[in-house]
Tab-separated table of C-alpha atoms in Angstrom:
chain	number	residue	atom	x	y	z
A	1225	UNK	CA	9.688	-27.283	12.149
A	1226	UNK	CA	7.428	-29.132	9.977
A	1227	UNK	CA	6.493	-28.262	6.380
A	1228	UNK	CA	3.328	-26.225	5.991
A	1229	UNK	CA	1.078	-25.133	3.666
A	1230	UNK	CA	0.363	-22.105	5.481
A	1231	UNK	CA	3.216	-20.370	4.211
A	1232	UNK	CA	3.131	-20.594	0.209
A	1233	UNK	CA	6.577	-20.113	-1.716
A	1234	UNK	CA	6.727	-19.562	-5.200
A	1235	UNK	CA	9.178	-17.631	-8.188
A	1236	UNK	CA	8.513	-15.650	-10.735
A	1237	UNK	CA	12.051	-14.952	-11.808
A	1238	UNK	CA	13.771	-12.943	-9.991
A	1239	UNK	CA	10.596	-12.658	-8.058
A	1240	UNK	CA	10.225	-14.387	-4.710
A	1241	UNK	CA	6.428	-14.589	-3.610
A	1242	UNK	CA	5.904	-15.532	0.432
A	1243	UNK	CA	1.705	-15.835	0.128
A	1244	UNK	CA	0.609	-16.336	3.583
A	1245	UNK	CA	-2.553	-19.215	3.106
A	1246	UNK	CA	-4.931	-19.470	6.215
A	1247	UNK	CA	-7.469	-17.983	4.118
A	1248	UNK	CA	-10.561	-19.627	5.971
A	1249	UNK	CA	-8.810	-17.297	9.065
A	1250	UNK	CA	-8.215	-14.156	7.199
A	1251	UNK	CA	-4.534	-15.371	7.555
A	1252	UNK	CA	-4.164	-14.994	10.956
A	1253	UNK	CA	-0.477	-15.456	11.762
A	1254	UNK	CA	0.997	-17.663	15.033
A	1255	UNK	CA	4.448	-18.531	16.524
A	1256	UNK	CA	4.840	-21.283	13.767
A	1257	UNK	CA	4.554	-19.118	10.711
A	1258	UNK	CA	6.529	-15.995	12.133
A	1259	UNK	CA	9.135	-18.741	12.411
A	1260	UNK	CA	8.606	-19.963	8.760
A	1261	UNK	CA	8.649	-16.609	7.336
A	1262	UNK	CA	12.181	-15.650	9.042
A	1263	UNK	CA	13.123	-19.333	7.510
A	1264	UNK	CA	12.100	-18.146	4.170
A	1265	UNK	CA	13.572	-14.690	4.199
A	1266	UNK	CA	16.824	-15.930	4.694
A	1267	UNK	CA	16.495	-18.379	2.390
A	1268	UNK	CA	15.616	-15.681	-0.288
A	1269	UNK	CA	18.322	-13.746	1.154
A	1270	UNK	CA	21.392	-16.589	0.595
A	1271	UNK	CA	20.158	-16.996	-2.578
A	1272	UNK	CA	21.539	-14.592	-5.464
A	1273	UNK	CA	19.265	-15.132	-8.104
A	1274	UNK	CA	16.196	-13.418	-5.781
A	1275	UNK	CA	16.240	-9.377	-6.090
A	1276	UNK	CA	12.774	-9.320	-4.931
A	1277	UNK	CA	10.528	-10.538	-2.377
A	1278	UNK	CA	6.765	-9.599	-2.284
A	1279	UNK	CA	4.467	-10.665	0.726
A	1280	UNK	CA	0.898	-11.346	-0.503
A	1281	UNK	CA	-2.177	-13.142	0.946
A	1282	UNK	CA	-4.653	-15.830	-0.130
A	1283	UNK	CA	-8.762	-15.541	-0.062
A	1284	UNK	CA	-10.047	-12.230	1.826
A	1285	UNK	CA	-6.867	-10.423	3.356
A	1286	UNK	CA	-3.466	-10.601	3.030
A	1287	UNK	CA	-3.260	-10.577	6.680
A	1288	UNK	CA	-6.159	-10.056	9.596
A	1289	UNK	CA	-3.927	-9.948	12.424
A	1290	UNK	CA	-2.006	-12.090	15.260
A	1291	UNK	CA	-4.285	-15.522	16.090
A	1292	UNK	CA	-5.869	-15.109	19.727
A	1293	UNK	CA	-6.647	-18.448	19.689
A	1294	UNK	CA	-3.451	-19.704	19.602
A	1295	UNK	CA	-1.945	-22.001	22.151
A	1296	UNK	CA	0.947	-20.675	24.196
A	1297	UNK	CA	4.522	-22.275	23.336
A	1298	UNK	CA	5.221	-25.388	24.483
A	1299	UNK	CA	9.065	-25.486	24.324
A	1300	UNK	CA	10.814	-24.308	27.625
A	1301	UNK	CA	12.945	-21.946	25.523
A	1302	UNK	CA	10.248	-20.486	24.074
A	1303	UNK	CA	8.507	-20.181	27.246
A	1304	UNK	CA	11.067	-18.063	28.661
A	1305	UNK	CA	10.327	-15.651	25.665
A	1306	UNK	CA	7.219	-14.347	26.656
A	1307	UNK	CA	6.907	-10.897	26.867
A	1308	UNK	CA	4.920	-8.787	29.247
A	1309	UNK	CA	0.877	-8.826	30.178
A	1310	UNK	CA	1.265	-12.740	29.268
A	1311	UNK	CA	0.882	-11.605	25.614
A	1312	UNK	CA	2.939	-14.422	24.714
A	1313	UNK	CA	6.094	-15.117	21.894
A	1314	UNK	CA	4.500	-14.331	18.603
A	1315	UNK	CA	4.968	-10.637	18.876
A	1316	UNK	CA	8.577	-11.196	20.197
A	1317	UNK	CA	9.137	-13.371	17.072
A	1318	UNK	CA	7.474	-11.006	14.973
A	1319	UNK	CA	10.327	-8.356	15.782
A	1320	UNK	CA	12.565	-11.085	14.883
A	1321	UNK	CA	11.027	-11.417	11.728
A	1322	UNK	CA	10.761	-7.327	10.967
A	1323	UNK	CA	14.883	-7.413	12.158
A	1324	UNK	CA	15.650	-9.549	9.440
A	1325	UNK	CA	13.501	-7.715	6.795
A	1326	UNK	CA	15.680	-4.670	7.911
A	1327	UNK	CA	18.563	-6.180	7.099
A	1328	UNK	CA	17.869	-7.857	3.956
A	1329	UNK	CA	19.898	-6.514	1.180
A	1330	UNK	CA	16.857	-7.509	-1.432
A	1331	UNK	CA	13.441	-5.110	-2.323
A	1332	UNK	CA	10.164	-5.821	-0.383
A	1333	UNK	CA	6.876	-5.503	-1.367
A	1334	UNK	CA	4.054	-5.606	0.718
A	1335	UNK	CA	0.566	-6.946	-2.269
A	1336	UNK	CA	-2.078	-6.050	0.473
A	1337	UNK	CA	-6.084	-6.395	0.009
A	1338	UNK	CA	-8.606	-7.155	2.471
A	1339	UNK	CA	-7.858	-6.996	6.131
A	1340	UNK	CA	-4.321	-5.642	6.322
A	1341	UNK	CA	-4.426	-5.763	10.412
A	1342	UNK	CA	-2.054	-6.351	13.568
A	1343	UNK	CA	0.859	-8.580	12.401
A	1344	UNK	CA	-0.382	-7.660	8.322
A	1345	UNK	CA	0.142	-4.081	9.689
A	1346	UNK	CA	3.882	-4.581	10.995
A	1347	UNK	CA	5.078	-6.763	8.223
A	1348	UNK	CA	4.186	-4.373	5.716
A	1349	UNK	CA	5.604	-1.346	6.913
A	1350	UNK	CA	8.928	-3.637	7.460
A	1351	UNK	CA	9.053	-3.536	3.529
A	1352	UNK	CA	10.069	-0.758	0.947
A	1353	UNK	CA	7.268	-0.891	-1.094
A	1354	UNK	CA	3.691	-1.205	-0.363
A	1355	UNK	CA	0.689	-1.630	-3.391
A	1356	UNK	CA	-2.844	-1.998	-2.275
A	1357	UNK	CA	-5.997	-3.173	-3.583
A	1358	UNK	CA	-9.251	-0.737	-3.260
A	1359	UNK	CA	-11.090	-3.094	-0.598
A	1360	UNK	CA	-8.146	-2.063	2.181
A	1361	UNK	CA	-8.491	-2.219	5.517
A	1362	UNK	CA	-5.252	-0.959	7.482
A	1363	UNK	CA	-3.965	-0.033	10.830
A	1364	UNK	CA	-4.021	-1.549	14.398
A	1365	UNK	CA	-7.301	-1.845	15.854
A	1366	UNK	CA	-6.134	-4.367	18.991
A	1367	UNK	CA	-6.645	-1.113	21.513
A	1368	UNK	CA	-10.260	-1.535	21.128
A	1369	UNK	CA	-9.711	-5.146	22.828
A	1370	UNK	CA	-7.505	-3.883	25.306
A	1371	UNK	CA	-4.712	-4.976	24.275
A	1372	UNK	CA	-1.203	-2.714	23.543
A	1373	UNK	CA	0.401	-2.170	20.322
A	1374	UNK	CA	3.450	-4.808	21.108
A	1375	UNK	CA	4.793	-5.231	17.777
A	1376	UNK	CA	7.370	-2.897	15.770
A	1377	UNK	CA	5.316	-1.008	13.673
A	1378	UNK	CA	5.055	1.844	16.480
A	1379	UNK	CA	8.639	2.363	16.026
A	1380	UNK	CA	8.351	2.355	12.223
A	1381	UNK	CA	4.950	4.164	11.770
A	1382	UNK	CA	6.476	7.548	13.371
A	1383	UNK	CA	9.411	7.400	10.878
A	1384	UNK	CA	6.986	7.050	8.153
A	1385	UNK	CA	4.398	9.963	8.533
A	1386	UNK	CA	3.993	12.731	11.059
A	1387	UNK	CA	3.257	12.343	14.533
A	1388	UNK	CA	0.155	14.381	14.121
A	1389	UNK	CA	-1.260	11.573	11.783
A	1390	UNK	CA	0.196	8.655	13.995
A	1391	UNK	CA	-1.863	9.859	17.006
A	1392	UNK	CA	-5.506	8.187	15.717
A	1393	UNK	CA	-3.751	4.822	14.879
A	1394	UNK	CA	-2.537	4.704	17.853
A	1395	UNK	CA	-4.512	6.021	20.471
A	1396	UNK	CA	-7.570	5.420	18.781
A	1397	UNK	CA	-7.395	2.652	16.498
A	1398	UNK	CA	-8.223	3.698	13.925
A	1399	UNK	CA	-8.043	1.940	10.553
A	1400	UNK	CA	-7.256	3.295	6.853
A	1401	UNK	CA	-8.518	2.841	3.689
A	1402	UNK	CA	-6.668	2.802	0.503
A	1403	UNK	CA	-6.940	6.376	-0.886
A	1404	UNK	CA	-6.597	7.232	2.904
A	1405	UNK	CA	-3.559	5.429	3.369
A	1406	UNK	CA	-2.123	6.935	-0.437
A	1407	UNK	CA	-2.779	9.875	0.944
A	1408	UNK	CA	-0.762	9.671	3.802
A	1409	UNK	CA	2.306	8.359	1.833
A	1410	UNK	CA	1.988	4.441	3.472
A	1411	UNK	CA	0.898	2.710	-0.087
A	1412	UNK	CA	2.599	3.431	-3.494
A	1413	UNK	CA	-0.014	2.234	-5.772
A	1414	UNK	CA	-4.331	1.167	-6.021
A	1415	UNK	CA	-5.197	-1.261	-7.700
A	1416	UNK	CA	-9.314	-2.502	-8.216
A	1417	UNK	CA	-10.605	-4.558	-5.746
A	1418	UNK	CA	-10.669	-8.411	-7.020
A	1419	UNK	CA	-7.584	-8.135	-8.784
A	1420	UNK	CA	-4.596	-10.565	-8.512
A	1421	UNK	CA	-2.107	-8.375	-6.842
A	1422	UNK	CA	0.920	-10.696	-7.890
A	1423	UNK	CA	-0.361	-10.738	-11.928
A	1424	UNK	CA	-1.264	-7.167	-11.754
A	1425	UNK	CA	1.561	-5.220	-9.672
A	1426	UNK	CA	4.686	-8.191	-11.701
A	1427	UNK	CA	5.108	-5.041	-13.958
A	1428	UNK	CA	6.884	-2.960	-10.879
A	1429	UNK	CA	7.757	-5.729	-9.539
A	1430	UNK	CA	10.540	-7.151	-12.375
A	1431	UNK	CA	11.280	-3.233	-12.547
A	1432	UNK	CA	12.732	-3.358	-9.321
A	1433	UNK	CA	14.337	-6.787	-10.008
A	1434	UNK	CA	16.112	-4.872	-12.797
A	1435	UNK	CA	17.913	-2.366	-10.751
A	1436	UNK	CA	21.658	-2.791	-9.887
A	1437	UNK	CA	21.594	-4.985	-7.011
A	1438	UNK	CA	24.812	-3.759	-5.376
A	1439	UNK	CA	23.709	-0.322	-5.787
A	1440	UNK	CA	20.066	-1.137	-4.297
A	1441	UNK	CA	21.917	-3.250	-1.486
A	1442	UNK	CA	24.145	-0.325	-0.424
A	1443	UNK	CA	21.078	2.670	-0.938
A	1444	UNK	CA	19.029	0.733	1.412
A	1445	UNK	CA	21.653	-0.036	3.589
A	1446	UNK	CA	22.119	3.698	3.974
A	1447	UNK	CA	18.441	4.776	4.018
A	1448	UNK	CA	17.377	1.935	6.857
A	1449	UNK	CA	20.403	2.887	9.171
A	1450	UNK	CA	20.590	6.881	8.757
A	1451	UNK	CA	16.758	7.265	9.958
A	1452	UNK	CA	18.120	7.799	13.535
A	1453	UNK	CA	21.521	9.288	12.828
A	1454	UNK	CA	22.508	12.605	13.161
A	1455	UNK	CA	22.876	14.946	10.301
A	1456	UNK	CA	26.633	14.668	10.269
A	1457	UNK	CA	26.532	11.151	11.020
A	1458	UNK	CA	24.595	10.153	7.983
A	1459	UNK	CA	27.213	12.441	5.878
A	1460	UNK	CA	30.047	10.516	7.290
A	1461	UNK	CA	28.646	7.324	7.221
A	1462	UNK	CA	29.335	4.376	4.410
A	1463	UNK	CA	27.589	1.064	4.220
């Protein structure tokens, strides 16, 4: 895969900052950067001077969505990937990409403003931490194109608030914003629209750089894998 520009990479310490940059799209994401983002994440991962990595995105939203406009794959391996209703890889790659966040051993930090839609959606609720600007737009509106919810975050959403509140996202489409989504417990933090999520949130964000990482490593370890075990298997189990 060729370098991009699409996917910015940058440190601040400890501090790893993925900035998706298709901002004249709303940063739309396609095969290609679902690919560089794994890349990147494992990258971060291998590397032990990284405790955190925060997601962000440039101009307007920090992410509007899979592109419709993108071509289908052109490899015959990827080909054979696509998933039902001719949807096409991305969204299979994009569970790829939310499997490795799972497994990470590092903090992540969804810096959302803007359009926070589709693909934005799923990778945010893949991380531990999510901090919002005012302007928010969240959720998964793709029902209203006729389209199913083919991504991850259906799985995740459900183990995140109560099924009561799930219901309008899914069925309906519905979209959040910001005090609507603190109020349901999906964003930790509001910050003023217009702000510089990466300058204004790096307070929190070294905080959690600061913590033990072996004991952050195995607490997450324990938290991401107990959601579906059994009350005795939880007590019994050790990462």
């Amino acid at each position: 895969m060729k370098e991009s520009n699409e996917l910015l990479v940058s440190d601040d310490g400890p501090v790893r900052h993925l900035r998706f940059n298709r901002p004249e799209r709303l940063n739309v994401i396609d095969l290609a950067q679902h690919e560089r983002i794994i890349k990147e994440l494992e990258r971060a991962e291998a590397n032990p001077d990284i405790r955190v990595i925060a997601f962000s995105g440039e101009g307007r939203a920090f992410c509007a969505g899979d592109d419709l406009n993108a071509g289908k794959a052109s490899s015959q391996a990827m080909r054979k990937r696509n998933v039902d209703l001719d949807i096409g890889v991305g969204p299979v790659v994009l569970l790829e990409a939310a499997a490795v966040i799972r497994n990470l051993s590092k903090a992540t930090v969804a810096l959302m403003h803007g359009h926070t839609l589709g693909s934005g959606f799923d990778y945010s609720l893949s991380c531990d931490f999510r901090l919002a600007a005012n302007d928010l737009n969240y959720g998964d509106p793709r029902i209203h194109r006729a389209m199913w919810a083919a991504e991850g975050w259906s799985y995740k959403l459900v183990r995140q608030l109560n099924q009561s509140m799930v219901t309008p996202i899914c069925y309906l489409g519905e979209t959040m914003n910001a005090e609507q989504a603190h109020s349901a417990g999906l964003i930790h933090g509001i910050y003023p629209s217009g702000v510089d999520l990466r300058r204004s949130a790096r307070e929190q964000l070294i905080a959690l750089a600061e913590i033990n990482p072996d004991a952050y490593r195995a607490t997450r370890k324990r938290l991401v894998e107990g959601l579906d075990m059994s009350f005795d298997q939880a007590m019994n189990y050790s990462p």
